CSV table of C-alpha atoms in Angstrom, one decimal:
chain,number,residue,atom,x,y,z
A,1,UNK,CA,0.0,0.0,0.0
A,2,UNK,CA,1.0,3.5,-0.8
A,3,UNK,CA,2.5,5.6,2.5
A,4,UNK,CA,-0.4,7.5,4.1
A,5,UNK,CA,0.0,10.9,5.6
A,6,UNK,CA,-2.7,12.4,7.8
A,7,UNK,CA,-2.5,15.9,7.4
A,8,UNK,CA,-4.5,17.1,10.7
A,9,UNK,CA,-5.5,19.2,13.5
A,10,UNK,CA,-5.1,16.5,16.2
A,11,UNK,CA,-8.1,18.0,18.1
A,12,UNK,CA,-10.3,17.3,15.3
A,13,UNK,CA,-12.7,14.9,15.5
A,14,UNK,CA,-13.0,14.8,11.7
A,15,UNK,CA,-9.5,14.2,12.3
A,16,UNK,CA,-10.4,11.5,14.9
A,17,UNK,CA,-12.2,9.7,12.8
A,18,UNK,CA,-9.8,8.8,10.2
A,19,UNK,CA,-7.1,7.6,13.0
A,20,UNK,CA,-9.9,5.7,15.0
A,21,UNK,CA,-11.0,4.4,11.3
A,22,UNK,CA,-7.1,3.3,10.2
A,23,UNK,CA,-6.8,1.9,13.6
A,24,UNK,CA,-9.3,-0.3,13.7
A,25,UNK,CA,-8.9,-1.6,10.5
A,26,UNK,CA,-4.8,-1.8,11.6
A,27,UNK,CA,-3.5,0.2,9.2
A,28,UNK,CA,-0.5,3.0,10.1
A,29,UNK,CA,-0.4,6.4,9.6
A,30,UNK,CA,1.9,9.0,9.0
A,31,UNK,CA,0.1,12.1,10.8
A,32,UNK,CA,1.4,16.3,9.7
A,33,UNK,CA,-0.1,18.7,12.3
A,34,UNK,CA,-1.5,22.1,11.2
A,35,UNK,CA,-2.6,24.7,13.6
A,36,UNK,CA,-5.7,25.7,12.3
A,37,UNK,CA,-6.5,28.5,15.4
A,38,UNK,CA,-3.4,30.0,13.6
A,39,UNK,CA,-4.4,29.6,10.0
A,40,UNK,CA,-2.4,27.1,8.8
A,41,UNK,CA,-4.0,25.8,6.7
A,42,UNK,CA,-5.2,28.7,4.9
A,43,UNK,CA,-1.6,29.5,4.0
A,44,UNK,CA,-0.6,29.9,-0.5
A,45,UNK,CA,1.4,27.0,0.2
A,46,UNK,CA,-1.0,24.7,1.8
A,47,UNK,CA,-4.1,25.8,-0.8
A,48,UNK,CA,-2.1,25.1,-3.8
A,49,UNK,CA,-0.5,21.7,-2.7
A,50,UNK,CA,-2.6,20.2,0.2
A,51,UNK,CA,-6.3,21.3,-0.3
A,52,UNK,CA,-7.5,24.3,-2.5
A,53,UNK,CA,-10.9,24.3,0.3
A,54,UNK,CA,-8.1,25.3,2.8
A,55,UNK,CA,-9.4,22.5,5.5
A,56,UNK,CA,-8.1,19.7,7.1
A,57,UNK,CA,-8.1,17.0,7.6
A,58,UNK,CA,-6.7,15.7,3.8
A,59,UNK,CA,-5.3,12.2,3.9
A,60,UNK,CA,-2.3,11.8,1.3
A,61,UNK,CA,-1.9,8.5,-0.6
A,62,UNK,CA,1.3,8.1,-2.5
A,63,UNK,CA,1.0,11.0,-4.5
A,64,UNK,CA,-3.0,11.5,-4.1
A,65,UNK,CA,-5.0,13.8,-1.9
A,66,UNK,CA,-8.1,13.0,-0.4
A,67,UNK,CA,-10.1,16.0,1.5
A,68,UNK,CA,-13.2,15.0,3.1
A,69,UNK,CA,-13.4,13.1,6.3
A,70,UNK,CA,-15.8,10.9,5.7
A,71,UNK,CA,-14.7,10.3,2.2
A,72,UNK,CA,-10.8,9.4,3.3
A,73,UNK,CA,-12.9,6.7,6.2
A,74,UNK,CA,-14.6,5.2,3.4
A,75,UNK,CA,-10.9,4.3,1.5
A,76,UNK,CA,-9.7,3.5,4.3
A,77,UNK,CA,-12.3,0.4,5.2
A,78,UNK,CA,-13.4,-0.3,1.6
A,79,UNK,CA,-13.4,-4.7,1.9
A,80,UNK,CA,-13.3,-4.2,6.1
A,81,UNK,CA,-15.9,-5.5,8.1
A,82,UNK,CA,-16.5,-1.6,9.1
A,83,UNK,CA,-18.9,-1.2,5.7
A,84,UNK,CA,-21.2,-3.3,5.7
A,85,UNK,CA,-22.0,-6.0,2.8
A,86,UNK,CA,-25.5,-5.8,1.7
A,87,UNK,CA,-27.0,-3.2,-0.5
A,88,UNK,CA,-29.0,-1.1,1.2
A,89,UNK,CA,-27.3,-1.7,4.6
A,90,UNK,CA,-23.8,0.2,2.4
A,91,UNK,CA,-26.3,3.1,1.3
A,92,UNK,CA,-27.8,3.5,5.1
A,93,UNK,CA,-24.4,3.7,6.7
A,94,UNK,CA,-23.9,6.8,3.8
A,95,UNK,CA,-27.3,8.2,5.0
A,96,UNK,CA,-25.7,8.5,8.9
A,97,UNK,CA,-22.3,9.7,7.3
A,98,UNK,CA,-24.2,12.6,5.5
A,99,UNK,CA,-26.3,13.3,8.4
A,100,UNK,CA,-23.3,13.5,10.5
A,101,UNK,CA,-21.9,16.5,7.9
A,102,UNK,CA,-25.4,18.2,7.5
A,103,UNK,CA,-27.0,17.9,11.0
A,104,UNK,CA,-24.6,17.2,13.5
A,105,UNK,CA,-21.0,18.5,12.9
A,106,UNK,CA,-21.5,22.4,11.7
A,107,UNK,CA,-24.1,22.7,15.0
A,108,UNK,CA,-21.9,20.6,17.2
A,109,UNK,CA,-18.1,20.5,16.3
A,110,UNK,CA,-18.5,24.1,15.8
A,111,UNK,CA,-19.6,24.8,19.2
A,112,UNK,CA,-17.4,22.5,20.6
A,113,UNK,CA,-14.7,24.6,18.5
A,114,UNK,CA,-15.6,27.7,19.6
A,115,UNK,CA,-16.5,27.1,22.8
A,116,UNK,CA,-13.7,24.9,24.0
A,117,UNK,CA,-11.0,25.7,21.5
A,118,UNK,CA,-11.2,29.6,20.3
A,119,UNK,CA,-13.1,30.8,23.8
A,120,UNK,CA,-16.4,32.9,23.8
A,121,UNK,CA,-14.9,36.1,24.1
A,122,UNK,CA,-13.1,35.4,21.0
A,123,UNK,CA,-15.9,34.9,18.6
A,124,UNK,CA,-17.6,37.6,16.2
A,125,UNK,CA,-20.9,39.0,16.6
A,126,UNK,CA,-22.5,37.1,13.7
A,127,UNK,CA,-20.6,33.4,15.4
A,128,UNK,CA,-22.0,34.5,19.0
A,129,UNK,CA,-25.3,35.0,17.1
A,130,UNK,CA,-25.9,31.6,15.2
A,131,UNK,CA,-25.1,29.8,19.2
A,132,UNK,CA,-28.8,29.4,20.2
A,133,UNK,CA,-29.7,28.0,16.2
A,134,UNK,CA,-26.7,25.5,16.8
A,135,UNK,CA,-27.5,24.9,20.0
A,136,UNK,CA,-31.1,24.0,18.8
A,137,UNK,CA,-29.4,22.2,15.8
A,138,UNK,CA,-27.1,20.3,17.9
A,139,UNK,CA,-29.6,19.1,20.0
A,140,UNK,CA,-32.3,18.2,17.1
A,141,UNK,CA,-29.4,16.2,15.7
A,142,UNK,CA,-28.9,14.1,19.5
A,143,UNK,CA,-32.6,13.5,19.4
A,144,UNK,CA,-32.8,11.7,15.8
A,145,UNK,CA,-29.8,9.8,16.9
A,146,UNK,CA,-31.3,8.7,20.5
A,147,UNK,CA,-34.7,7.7,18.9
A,148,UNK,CA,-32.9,6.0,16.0
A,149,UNK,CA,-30.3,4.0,18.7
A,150,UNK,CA,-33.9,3.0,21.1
A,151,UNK,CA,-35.2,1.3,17.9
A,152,UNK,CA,-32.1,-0.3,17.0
A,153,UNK,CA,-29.4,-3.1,17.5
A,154,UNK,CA,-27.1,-1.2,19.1
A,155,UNK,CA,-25.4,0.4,16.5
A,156,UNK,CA,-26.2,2.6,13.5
A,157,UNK,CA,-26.6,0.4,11.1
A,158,UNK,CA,-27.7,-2.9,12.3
A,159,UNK,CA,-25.7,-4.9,15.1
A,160,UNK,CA,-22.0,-4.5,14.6
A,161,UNK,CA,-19.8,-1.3,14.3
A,162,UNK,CA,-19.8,0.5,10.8
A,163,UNK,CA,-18.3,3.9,9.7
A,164,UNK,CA,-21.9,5.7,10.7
A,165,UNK,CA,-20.8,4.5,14.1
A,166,UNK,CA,-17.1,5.9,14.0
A,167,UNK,CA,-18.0,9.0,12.3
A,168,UNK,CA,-21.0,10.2,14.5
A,169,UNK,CA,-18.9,9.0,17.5
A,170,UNK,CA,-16.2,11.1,16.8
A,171,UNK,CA,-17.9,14.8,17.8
A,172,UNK,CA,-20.7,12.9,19.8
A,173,UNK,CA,-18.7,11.9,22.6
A,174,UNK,CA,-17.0,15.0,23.2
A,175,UNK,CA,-20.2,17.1,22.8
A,176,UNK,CA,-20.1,18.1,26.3
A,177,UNK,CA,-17.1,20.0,25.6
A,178,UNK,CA,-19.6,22.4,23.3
A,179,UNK,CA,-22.2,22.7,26.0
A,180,UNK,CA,-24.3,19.6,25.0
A,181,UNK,CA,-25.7,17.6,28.0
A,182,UNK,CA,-25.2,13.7,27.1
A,183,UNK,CA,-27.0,12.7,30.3
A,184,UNK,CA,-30.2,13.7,28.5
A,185,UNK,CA,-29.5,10.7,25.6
A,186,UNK,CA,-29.2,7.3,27.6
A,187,UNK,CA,-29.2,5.4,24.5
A,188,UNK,CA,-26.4,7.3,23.0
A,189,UNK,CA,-24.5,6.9,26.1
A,190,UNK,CA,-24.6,3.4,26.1
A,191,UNK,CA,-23.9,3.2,22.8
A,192,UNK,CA,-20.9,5.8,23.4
A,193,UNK,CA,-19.9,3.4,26.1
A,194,UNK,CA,-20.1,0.2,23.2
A,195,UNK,CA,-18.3,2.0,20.6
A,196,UNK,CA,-14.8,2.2,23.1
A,197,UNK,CA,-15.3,-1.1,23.8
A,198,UNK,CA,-14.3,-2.3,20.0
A,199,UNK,CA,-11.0,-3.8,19.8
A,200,UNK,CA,-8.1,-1.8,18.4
A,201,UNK,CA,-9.9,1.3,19.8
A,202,UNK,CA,-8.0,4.3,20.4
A,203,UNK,CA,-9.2,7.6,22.1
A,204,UNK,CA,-9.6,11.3,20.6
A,205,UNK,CA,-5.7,12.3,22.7
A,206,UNK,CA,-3.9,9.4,21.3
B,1,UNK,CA,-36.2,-4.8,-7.6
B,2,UNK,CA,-38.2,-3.5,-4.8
B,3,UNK,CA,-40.8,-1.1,-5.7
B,4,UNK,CA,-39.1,2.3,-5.7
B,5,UNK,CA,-40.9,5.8,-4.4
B,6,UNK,CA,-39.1,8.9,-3.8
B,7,UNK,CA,-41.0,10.9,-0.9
B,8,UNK,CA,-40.0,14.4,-2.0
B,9,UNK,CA,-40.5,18.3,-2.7
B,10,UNK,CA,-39.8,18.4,-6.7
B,11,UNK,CA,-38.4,21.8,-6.3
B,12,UNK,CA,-35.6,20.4,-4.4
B,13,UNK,CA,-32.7,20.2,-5.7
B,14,UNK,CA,-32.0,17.5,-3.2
B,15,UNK,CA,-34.8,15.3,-4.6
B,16,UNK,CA,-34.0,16.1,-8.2
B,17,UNK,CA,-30.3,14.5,-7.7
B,18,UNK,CA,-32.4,11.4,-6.7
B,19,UNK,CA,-35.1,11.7,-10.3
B,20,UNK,CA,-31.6,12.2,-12.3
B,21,UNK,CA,-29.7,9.6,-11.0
B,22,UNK,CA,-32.5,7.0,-11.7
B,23,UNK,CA,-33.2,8.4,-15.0
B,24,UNK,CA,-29.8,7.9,-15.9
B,25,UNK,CA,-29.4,4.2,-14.7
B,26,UNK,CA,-32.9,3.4,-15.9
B,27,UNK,CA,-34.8,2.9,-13.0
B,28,UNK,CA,-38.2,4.1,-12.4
B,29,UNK,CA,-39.6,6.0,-9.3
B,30,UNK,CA,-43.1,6.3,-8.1
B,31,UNK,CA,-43.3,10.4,-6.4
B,32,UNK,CA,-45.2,11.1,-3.2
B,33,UNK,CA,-45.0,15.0,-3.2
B,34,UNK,CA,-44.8,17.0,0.2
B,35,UNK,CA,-45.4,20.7,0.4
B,36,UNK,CA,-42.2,22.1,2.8
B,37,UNK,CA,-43.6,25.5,2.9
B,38,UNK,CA,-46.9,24.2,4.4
B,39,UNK,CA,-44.7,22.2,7.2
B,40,UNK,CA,-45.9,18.7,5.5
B,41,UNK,CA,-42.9,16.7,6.3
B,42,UNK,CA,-43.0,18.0,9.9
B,43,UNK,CA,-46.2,16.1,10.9
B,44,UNK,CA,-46.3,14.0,13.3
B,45,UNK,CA,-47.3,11.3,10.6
B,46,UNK,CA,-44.0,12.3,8.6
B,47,UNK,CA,-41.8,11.9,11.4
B,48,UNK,CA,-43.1,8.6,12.9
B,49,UNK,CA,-43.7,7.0,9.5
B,50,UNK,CA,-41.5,8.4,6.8
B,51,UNK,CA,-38.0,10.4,8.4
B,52,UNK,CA,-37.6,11.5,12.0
B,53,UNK,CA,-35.5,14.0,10.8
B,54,UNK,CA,-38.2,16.0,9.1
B,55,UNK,CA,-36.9,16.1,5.6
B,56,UNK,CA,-37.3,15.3,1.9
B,57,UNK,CA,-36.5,13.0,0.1
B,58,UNK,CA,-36.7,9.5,1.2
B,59,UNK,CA,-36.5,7.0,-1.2
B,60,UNK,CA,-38.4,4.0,0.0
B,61,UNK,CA,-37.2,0.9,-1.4
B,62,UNK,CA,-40.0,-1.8,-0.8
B,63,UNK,CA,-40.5,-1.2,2.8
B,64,UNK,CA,-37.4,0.4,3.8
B,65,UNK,CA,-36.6,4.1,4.2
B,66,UNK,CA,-33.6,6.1,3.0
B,67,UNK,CA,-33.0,9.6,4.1
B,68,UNK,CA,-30.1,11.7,2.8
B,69,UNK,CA,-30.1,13.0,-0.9
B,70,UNK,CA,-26.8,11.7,-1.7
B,71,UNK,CA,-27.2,8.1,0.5
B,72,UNK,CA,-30.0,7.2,-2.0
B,73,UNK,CA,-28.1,8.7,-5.1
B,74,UNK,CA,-25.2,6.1,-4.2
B,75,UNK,CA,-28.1,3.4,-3.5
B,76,UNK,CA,-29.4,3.7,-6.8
B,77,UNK,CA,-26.1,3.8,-8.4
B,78,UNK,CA,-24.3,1.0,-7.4
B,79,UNK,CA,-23.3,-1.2,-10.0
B,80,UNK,CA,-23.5,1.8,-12.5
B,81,UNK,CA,-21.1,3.7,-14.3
B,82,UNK,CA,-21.8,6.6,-12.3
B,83,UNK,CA,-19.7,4.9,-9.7
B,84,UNK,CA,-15.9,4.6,-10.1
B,85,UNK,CA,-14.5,1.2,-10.2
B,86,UNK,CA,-11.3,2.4,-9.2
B,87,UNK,CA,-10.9,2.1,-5.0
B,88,UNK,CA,-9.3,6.4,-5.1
B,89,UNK,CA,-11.6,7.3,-7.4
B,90,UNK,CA,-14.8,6.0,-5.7
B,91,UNK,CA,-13.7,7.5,-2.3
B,92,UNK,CA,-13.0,11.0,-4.5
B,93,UNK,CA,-16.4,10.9,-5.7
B,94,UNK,CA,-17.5,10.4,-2.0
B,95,UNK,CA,-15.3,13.9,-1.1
B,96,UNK,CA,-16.9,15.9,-3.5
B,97,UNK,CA,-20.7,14.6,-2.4
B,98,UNK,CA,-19.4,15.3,1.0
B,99,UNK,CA,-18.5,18.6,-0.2
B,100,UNK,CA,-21.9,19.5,-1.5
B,101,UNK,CA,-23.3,19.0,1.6
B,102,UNK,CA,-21.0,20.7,3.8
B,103,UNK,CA,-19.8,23.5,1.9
B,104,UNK,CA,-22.3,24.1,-1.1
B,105,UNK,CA,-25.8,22.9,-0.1
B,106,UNK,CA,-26.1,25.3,3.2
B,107,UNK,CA,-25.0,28.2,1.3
B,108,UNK,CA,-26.2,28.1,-2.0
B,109,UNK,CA,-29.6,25.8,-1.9
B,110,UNK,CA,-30.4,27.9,1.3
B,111,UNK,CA,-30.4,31.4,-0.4
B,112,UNK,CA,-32.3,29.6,-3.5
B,113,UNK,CA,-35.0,28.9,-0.9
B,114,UNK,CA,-34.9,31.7,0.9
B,115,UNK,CA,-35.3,34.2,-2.0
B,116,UNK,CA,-36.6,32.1,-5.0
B,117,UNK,CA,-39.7,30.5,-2.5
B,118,UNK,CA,-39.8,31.4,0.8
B,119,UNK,CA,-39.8,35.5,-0.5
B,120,UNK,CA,-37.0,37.7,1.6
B,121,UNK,CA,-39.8,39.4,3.2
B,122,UNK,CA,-40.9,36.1,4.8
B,123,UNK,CA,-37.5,35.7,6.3
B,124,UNK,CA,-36.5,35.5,10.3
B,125,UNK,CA,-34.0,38.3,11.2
B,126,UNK,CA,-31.8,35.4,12.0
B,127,UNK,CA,-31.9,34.7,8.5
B,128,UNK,CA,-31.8,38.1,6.9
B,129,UNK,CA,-28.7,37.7,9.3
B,130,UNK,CA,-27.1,35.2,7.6
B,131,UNK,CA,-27.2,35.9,4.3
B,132,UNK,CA,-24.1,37.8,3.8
B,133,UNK,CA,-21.9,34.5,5.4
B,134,UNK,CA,-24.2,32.1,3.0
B,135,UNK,CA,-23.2,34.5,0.2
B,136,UNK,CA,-19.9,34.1,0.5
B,137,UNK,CA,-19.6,30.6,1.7
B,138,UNK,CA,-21.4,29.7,-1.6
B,139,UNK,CA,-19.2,32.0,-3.7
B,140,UNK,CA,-15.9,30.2,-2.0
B,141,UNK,CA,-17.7,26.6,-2.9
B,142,UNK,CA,-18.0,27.6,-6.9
B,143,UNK,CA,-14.4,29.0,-6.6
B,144,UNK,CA,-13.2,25.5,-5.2
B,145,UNK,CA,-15.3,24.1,-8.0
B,146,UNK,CA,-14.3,26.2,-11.0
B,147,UNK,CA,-9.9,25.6,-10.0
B,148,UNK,CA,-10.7,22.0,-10.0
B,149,UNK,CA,-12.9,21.8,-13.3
B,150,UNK,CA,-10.0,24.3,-14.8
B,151,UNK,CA,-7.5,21.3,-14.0
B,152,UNK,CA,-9.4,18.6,-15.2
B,153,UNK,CA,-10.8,16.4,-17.8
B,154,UNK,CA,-14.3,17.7,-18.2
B,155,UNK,CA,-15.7,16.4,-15.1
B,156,UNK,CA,-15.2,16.3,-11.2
B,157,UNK,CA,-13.9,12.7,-11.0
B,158,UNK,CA,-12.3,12.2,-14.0
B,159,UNK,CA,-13.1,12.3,-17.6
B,160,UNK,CA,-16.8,10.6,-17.3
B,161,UNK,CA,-19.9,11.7,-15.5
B,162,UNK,CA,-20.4,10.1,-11.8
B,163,UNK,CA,-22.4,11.2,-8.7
B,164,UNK,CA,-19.8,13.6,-7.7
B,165,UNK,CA,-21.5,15.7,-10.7
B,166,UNK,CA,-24.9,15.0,-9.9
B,167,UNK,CA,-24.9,15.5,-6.3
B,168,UNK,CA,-23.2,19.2,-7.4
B,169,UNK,CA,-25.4,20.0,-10.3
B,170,UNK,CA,-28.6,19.9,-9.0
B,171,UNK,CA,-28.1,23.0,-7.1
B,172,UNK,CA,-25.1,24.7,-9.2
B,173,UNK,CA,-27.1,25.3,-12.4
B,174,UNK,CA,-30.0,26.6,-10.5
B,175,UNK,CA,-27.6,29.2,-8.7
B,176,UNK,CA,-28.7,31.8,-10.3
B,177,UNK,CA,-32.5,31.6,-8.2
B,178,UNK,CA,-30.7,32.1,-5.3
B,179,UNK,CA,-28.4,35.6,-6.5
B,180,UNK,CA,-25.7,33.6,-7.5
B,181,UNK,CA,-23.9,34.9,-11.0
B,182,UNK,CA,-22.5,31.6,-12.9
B,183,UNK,CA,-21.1,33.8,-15.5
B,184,UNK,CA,-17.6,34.0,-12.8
B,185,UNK,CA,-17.4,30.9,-13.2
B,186,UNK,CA,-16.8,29.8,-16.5
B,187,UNK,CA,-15.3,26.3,-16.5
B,188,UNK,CA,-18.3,25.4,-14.0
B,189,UNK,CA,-20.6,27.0,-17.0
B,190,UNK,CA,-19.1,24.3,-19.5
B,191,UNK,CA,-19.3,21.7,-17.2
B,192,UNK,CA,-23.1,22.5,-16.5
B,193,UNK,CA,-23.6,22.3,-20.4
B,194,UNK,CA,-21.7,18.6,-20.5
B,195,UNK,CA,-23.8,17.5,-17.7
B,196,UNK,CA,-26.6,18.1,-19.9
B,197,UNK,CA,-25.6,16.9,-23.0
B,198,UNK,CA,-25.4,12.8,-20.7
B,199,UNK,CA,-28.0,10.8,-22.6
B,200,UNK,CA,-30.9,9.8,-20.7
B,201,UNK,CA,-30.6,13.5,-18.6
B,202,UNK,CA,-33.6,15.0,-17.6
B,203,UNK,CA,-34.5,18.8,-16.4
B,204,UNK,CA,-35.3,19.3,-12.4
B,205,UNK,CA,-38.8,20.6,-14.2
B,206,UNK,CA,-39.3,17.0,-15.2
């Protein structure tokens, strides 16, 4: 296999998500570290030759770059046990994943990032603004997930781990850190609790 | 196959993605059309029976329920041309779907709604508000877009049409409802013509 570089924001949990992804399907990384609260990766150099959207995190492959996080988990488990077989099982998993980018990370990863990461007092007037619609967002987002995981197996899709697992995880369990009350969400704690319980799991600060 | 029905708003250019993937793999779909500006897929018959999540479309496939825009695109596709055999260039079509929804969708389907439907006058202050951020989050999404399409064969993946230009098409060549000018952006201009010149293409009036 080509050499892999993770270029990251180790804080990430879009970031996370590819290491927690490469790990449990045992493959190494090489990781790059950008600090994004200084711009770095809005730099001429790292536009033109790492991603022209000027985000992280981009995994490198050989020669090839692959923004997205989502997109670089999905290469990473194509023929792993983490995407699932059948048809429409494969498509549902892509249904969380999208979710995950449309509902849950820009209302909670970004509250998480501002709140924890940047501080309050360092926000603009329009960010401070959009907190109580991404607050609201955010916790819409925990509600769909909690009444999907009551109905369920125990996982996203079905009864065994699966990228929707890994990639909702990823900001979920940290939520608190952006204000959001778990407790409220037994059934995504538990489920918190199951996904650090699959082998060759390895936590957001490793 | 599974009797197919697409639970949508046809002005969406979410659900049209859905229409023109099926048209162009040959599959018929049955339409079930909600009315989002009368709250119809908020009800609590909607929720409980058809998407928790309050949104079009859902393709239903026999009995089963598929949320997410581009998680039924990839459904319907598989096995298709419009996915990439190669393992790089299937998770680079993933990127740029990801892409759509993160960066693209929220900025430029939002103002389309907001000022081609909803009416400007009929907006929150919260979204008056946000205009000027979705304005030029979209602008920065078409300038990501028209660098790539400048350095490429013809088409986001590659020299052939897949999802990655579906998923972005539905709501780039309709920009122009929602204040966008196309005419920046000419390599995305000739890439909105190629899209519909693909045999078996059909209009999101259709």
């Amino acid at each position: 296999m080509a050499a892999l570089i993770l270029h990251e924001y180790a804080n990430s949990g879009n970031c996370y998500k590819i290491r927690l992804t490469a790990a449990l399907v045992g493959v190494p990384l090489d990781r790059r570290e950008y600090d994004i609260l200084k711009g770095e990766t809005r730099t001429p150099a790292f536009l033109t030759q790492i991603n022209g959207n000027g985000r992280i995190p981009v995994l490198q492959i050989g020669e090839k770059l692959l923004p997205e996080s989502n997109a670089a988990c999905f290469w990473l488990a194509e023929g792993s046990p983490l995407i699932p077989e059948d048809r429409f099982d494969r498509a549902d998993m892509l249904r969380w994943m999208f979710f995950e980018q449309y509902n849950h990370e820009p209302n909670i990863a970004t509250l998480r990032f501002w709140l924890a990461f940047v501080g309050e007092n360092a926000l603009t007037d329009a960010q401070r603004a959009s907190i109580p619609a991404r607050r609201a967002g955010g916790d819409a987002a925990l509600a769909v997930m909690e009444r999907h995981l009551r109905g369920g197996a125990g996982f996203f899709v079905g009864d065994r781990i699966s990228l929707a697992d890994i990639c909702l995880y990823a900001y979920t369990h940290v939520a608190h850190e952006g204000g959001f009350d778990l407790g409220a969400y037994p059934a995504i704690s538990a489920w918190i609790a199951a996904v650090a319980r699959t082998p060759g799991y390895l936590p957001i600060t490793a």
